[in-house]
Structure formats: C-alpha cells, structure tokens
Amino acid sequence: MAGSEQKAIQHPDAPVLTAGPAQAEAGGLLTIDLAAIVANWRLLAQRVAPAECAAVVKADAYGCGLEPVTKKLADAGCRTFFVALLSEARRVRLLGPKPRIFVLNGLVPGTASAFAEIDACPVIGSVPELQEWGAFVTANGWRGGAALHVDTGMNRLGLTSEEAARLAQRAAASAGQLKLLMTHFACSEQTGHPLNREQMQRFAELRTLFPGLPCSIANSSGIFWSAEAHADMVRPGIALYGGNPTPGQANPMRNVVHLQGRILRIREVPAGSSVGYGASWTARRATRVAIIAAGYGDGYLRASDGPSLREVVIAGRRCPLLGRVSMDLFAVDVTDTPAGEVSRDGFATLIGDGLDIDEVARQAGTISYEMLTNLGRRYARRYTGE
Ligand SMILES: *Cc1c(COP(=O)(O)O)cnc(C)c1O
C-alpha cells in the first residue's frame, strides 16, 4: 500500500473518520454526513411509530460505508438491519452482538450454518430455501429464526400466495421459526399506481394465514405512501441517505452526500474545436473549459452519448458538462464564471450545494440508488457528524 493511503480508521487526533487516498492527492473529496443519516432515520422512526424503523444497509450502505453508518444508527437506537448478502451480514455482526440482521437475498445453498454462526436471519424467498432451512433447523435445533418473504406482485423473490398458504397449513413447519412476514412494493414511488393497492390487498389476505407474526411492507417511499403500509416494521434505505422518497414533492430528508472534484486546469477552447472522446461536443463560441479530476472510474457515470444536460456547481454557479465523461476526467463550461472564482486550486461540486442526489442522477439518466452505490474508491472520504 502506498504511503499516502489512509486506512479506514479513526485517527486519534482527528474527530472524523477518513478513508481512501489523502485529501491533498485525491481527485475528489467525498464527505458523508453521519448526523444527517441519523436525523433522517429519526424522522422516519417518528413518522411510523409505534411501528419499528429498521435500516437497510446493503451495498455498503448505498455506497456511504456499511460500518460507520451501521454503527452510528445502532448508537442512535436502530435495532434491526437489512442487508442483501451473508457477507454483508457478517460485517454488521462484527459491530456488535445486539442488532437483528435480516439477509434479503435469502439462503444460498449450504450456508444455513453460517447464518446460525453469526445469528442472522435469512429472508426465505422460495420453497427450496424453505426446505433447506427447515432441515437445518430440525437437525440442529437452531432457534434464531427466519423471515418469510411473500410475493404480492413483484415476481422476483418471495413465495406465491399458494405456496404460502400450503406452508401455513403445515403448522409444524412454521411454528416458532418465523420472526417476520414481509413483502416488497414494486411501484411505491408512484403513489397513484394501482399495483400498490393490489399488493396491499394480497398481503392483507396472506397475513391472516400467519396470525400473530410481525409484518413488514414498506421501503422508503412506501412509508410516505400510506400509514397502512407501516405495519409492524418499515425498511427504509434510500431516504436514510438523502434520496427523495416523495418524487415530485419537496424532499423531506436531509442531504447526506457532498462530492467535490478537483479542478486540474482551465483552458481556452476556440469556436469550432471539440472537447473529449468522440469529439461529441464542439464549441460554438470561444469557451473557457475547466477539467475536473473525476470520471466513470469513480462512479461518476458516463451513461449516454446524447447531448449533455449535466451540471456541476463552481463558486455557487451551475456549469454545464461538455462532451463525454471519461474514466478519470470530464470537462465543464466556465466561460460565464468570473476568472477569479475558478482556478487550479479549486473544486467543483458534483453532488451538493443545491445539486441534490436526485437531480444529479436524473441529469445522468439514472436514479439516486445507482449514483450512490457507484460512489468510487478513489475519493478522499471524510465522515462528519461523528
Ligand atoms: C433495498 C430494499 C429496501 C429499501 O428500499 P429503499 O427504496 O431504498 O428504501 C427495502 N426492502 C427490500 C426488500 C429491499 O430490497
């Protein structure tokens, strides 16, 4: 490891956790506000009380860092964490013995004993998983339990209504072994979508088959869709990290991620000259161009070859991207920025300063989830709000 690399450790003399390259050598600076994540969790927890508010920390807590985020939320009172994979569950368990852990992708063949070792619950999403888990539980007397995922319209994971009904009849198979009954919305961010209501109705019927079993339905947007979807526990992910769970309305969540890219140089491009790969953008006027040290190698997605409508913020002004995003660099138009306000020792804001994660994602032709989970490893990372 190069001498300039910082380990992901708490520096005794620095109040903030850091990771990645040293700030002075990095192309980009990524700041993650842990206090904002906690504030977001508290807002949701208050909204759904007396239902429990869990936290979804899969995919490295949506790119924000599984360990610092989970630790902070556990300290704030969050008792239940959802991850996608057993390997992620292990990382959560290393942080402490108390939190309940559910693994959304369920039981991969041969891993039942690993679930027991770390006291994590698989979210059982198919009949073969149910059989394998049942055999393990019977043979080992394991009492850690599992969640049952029932499908109500997503057609991804989850037992069909018929499969769930058959399971419910075999009382022995389910007695005491299930801790949670859950389903997942397909269209929760489209509040008017008829599938939401259909899914709620199907789930209401399925619930009656498992009397007394705690239930969970809502992701971030589901929490805002209807109080009916709060059930016994909610599973927010994106809203914790500042994504808007109420598209088309003001974002009730606090911004979490602030990302800056270093300005490497400024150059004058005469009218008629092009910028970047494929010569996809040609200057119509003499243009002052700033070259920024971030690209798709950092998860700043290249996305489309189409006309660019993407922006960054420099000195409080929106500046449009020019041409294609390349692996380590992209160009922006700073012709209208006063010369004194843009220089080689400065930074452009890629996320933050009024350019929120949903807008950045929309401009890149994607969603906040993809933008966040792609946040790169080359940024100098800093955690604030410790
Ligand atoms: C990822 C996931 C969530 C969290 O969804 P958000 O939209 O990020 O709030 C909840 N439930 C399940 C089953 C998931 O896969």
PDB file of N, CA, C and O in Angstrom, residues 273-298:
ATOM      1  N   SER A 273     -13.683  24.125 -32.229  1.00  0.00           N
ATOM      2  CA  SER A 273     -12.909  22.986 -31.726  1.00  0.00           C
ATOM      3  C   SER A 273     -13.791  22.100 -30.850  1.00  0.00           C
ATOM      4  O   SER A 273     -14.736  22.568 -30.231  1.00  0.00           O
ATOM      5  N   SER A 274     -13.423  20.841 -30.757  1.00  0.00           N
ATOM      6  CA  SER A 274     -14.225  19.911 -29.964  1.00  0.00           C
ATOM      7  C   SER A 274     -13.507  19.586 -28.657  1.00  0.00           C
ATOM      8  O   SER A 274     -12.320  19.851 -28.492  1.00  0.00           O
ATOM      9  N   VAL A 275     -14.252  18.975 -27.745  1.00  0.00           N
ATOM     10  CA  VAL A 275     -13.703  18.582 -26.439  1.00  0.00           C
ATOM     11  C   VAL A 275     -13.999  17.108 -26.192  1.00  0.00           C
ATOM     12  O   VAL A 275     -15.137  16.674 -26.333  1.00  0.00           O
ATOM     13  N   GLY A 276     -12.961  16.351 -25.860  1.00  0.00           N
ATOM     14  CA  GLY A 276     -13.142  14.985 -25.348  1.00  0.00           C
ATOM     15  C   GLY A 276     -13.308  13.922 -26.406  1.00  0.00           C
ATOM     16  O   GLY A 276     -13.268  14.186 -27.610  1.00  0.00           O
ATOM     17  N   TYR A 277     -13.469  12.668 -25.923  1.00  0.00           N
ATOM     18  CA  TYR A 277     -13.591  11.487 -26.788  1.00  0.00           C
ATOM     19  C   TYR A 277     -14.772  11.597 -27.738  1.00  0.00           C
ATOM     20  O   TYR A 277     -15.844  12.074 -27.370  1.00  0.00           O
ATOM     21  N   GLY A 278     -14.537  11.136 -28.955  1.00  0.00           N
ATOM     22  CA  GLY A 278     -15.604  11.108 -29.949  1.00  0.00           C
ATOM     23  C   GLY A 278     -15.926  12.487 -30.494  1.00  0.00           C
ATOM     24  O   GLY A 278     -16.812  12.625 -31.320  1.00  0.00           O
ATOM     25  N   ALA A 279     -15.194  13.496 -30.023  1.00  0.00           N
ATOM     26  CA  ALA A 279     -15.438  14.872 -30.455  1.00  0.00           C
ATOM     27  C   ALA A 279     -16.933  15.173 -30.462  1.00  0.00           C
ATOM     28  O   ALA A 279     -17.486  15.737 -31.384  1.00  0.00           O
ATOM     29  N   SER A 280     -17.593  14.742 -29.367  1.00  0.00           N
ATOM     30  CA  SER A 280     -19.061  14.796 -29.355  1.00  0.00           C
ATOM     31  C   SER A 280     -19.597  16.196 -29.051  1.00  0.00           C
ATOM     32  O   SER A 280     -20.775  16.449 -29.209  1.00  0.00           O
ATOM     33  N   TRP A 281     -18.725  17.095 -28.592  1.00  0.00           N
ATOM     34  CA  TRP A 281     -19.168  18.467 -28.337  1.00  0.00           C
ATOM     35  C   TRP A 281     -18.217  19.446 -29.021  1.00  0.00           C
ATOM     36  O   TRP A 281     -16.988  19.316 -28.918  1.00  0.00           O
ATOM     37  N   THR A 282     -18.778  20.375 -29.747  1.00  0.00           N
ATOM     38  CA  THR A 282     -17.973  21.366 -30.466  1.00  0.00           C
ATOM     39  C   THR A 282     -18.353  22.767 -29.995  1.00  0.00           C
ATOM     40  O   THR A 282     -19.549  23.079 -29.875  1.00  0.00           O
ATOM     41  N   ALA A 283     -17.339  23.564 -29.696  1.00  0.00           N
ATOM     42  CA  ALA A 283     -17.574  24.921 -29.189  1.00  0.00           C
ATOM     43  C   ALA A 283     -18.195  25.805 -30.275  1.00  0.00           C
ATOM     44  O   ALA A 283     -17.678  25.875 -31.386  1.00  0.00           O
ATOM     45  N   ARG A 284     -19.305  26.452 -29.916  1.00  0.00           N
ATOM     46  CA  ARG A 284     -19.918  27.386 -30.854  1.00  0.00           C
ATOM     47  C   ARG A 284     -19.382  28.790 -30.632  1.00  0.00           C
ATOM     48  O   ARG A 284     -19.481  29.659 -31.474  1.00  0.00           O
ATOM     49  N   ARG A 285     -18.814  29.014 -29.471  1.00  0.00           N
ATOM     50  CA  ARG A 285     -18.185  30.299 -29.157  1.00  0.00           C
ATOM     51  C   ARG A 285     -16.839  29.984 -28.502  1.00  0.00           C
ATOM     52  O   ARG A 285     -16.594  28.832 -28.110  1.00  0.00           O
ATOM     53  N   ALA A 286     -15.975  30.953 -28.378  1.00  0.00           N
ATOM     54  CA  ALA A 286     -14.734  30.753 -27.623  1.00  0.00           C
ATOM     55  C   ALA A 286     -15.155  30.401 -26.198  1.00  0.00           C
ATOM     56  O   ALA A 286     -15.966  31.107 -25.588  1.00  0.00           O
ATOM     57  N   THR A 287     -14.646  29.289 -25.699  1.00  0.00           N
ATOM     58  CA  THR A 287     -15.166  28.748 -24.435  1.00  0.00           C
ATOM     59  C   THR A 287     -14.036  28.514 -23.451  1.00  0.00           C
ATOM     60  O   THR A 287     -12.990  27.966 -23.810  1.00  0.00           O
ATOM     61  N   ARG A 288     -14.277  28.927 -22.194  1.00  0.00           N
ATOM     62  CA  ARG A 288     -13.324  28.600 -21.143  1.00  0.00           C
ATOM     63  C   ARG A 288     -13.764  27.300 -20.488  1.00  0.00           C
ATOM     64  O   ARG A 288     -14.907  27.148 -20.071  1.00  0.00           O
ATOM     65  N   VAL A 289     -12.832  26.344 -20.445  1.00  0.00           N
ATOM     66  CA  VAL A 289     -13.179  24.997 -20.019  1.00  0.00           C
ATOM     67  C   VAL A 289     -12.357  24.626 -18.791  1.00  0.00           C
ATOM     68  O   VAL A 289     -11.143  24.827 -18.770  1.00  0.00           O
ATOM     69  N   ALA A 290     -13.038  24.094 -17.776  1.00  0.00           N
ATOM     70  CA  ALA A 290     -12.331  23.547 -16.614  1.00  0.00           C
ATOM     71  C   ALA A 290     -12.347  22.031 -16.717  1.00  0.00           C
ATOM     72  O   ALA A 290     -13.370  21.438 -17.040  1.00  0.00           O
ATOM     73  N   ILE A 291     -11.167  21.427 -16.455  1.00  0.00           N
ATOM     74  CA  ILE A 291     -11.049  19.969 -16.493  1.00  0.00           C
ATOM     75  C   ILE A 291     -11.092  19.444 -15.059  1.00  0.00           C
ATOM     76  O   ILE A 291     -10.293  19.869 -14.211  1.00  0.00           O
ATOM     77  N   ILE A 292     -12.041  18.545 -14.797  1.00  0.00           N
ATOM     78  CA  ILE A 292     -12.307  18.059 -13.438  1.00  0.00           C
ATOM     79  C   ILE A 292     -11.772  16.633 -13.275  1.00  0.00           C
ATOM     80  O   ILE A 292     -11.955  15.790 -14.148  1.00  0.00           O
ATOM     81  N   ALA A 293     -11.148  16.372 -12.116  1.00  0.00           N
ATOM     82  CA  ALA A 293     -10.490  15.082 -11.863  1.00  0.00           C
ATOM     83  C   ALA A 293     -11.438  14.046 -11.277  1.00  0.00           C
ATOM     84  O   ALA A 293     -11.277  13.568 -10.157  1.00  0.00           O
ATOM     85  N   ALA A 294     -12.465  13.675 -12.041  1.00  0.00           N
ATOM     86  CA  ALA A 294     -13.357  12.570 -11.652  1.00  0.00           C
ATOM     87  C   ALA A 294     -13.955  12.031 -12.943  1.00  0.00           C
ATOM     88  O   ALA A 294     -14.037  12.759 -13.943  1.00  0.00           O
ATOM     89  N   GLY A 295     -14.359  10.794 -12.935  1.00  0.00           N
ATOM     90  CA  GLY A 295     -14.942  10.207 -14.141  1.00  0.00           C
ATOM     91  C   GLY A 295     -15.648   8.911 -13.814  1.00  0.00           C
ATOM     92  O   GLY A 295     -15.901   8.618 -12.643  1.00  0.00           O
ATOM     93  N   TYR A 296     -15.946   8.131 -14.870  1.00  0.00           N
ATOM     94  CA  TYR A 296     -16.715   6.912 -14.589  1.00  0.00           C
ATOM     95  C   TYR A 296     -15.922   5.895 -13.785  1.00  0.00           C
ATOM     96  O   TYR A 296     -16.503   5.026 -13.137  1.00  0.00           O
ATOM     97  N   GLY A 297     -14.586   6.026 -13.765  1.00  0.00           N
ATOM     98  CA  GLY A 297     -13.765   5.194 -12.879  1.00  0.00           C
ATOM     99  C   GLY A 297     -14.023   5.490 -11.405  1.00  0.00           C
ATOM    100  O   GLY A 297     -13.619   4.730 -10.523  1.00  0.00           O
ATOM    101  N   ASP A 298     -14.697   6.589 -11.137  1.00  0.00           N
ATOM    102  CA  ASP A 298     -15.080   6.966  -9.779  1.00  0.00           C
ATOM    103  C   ASP A 298     -16.570   6.769  -9.547  1.00  0.00           C
ATOM    104  O   ASP A 298     -17.106   7.202  -8.525  1.00  0.00           O
TER     105      ASP A 298
END
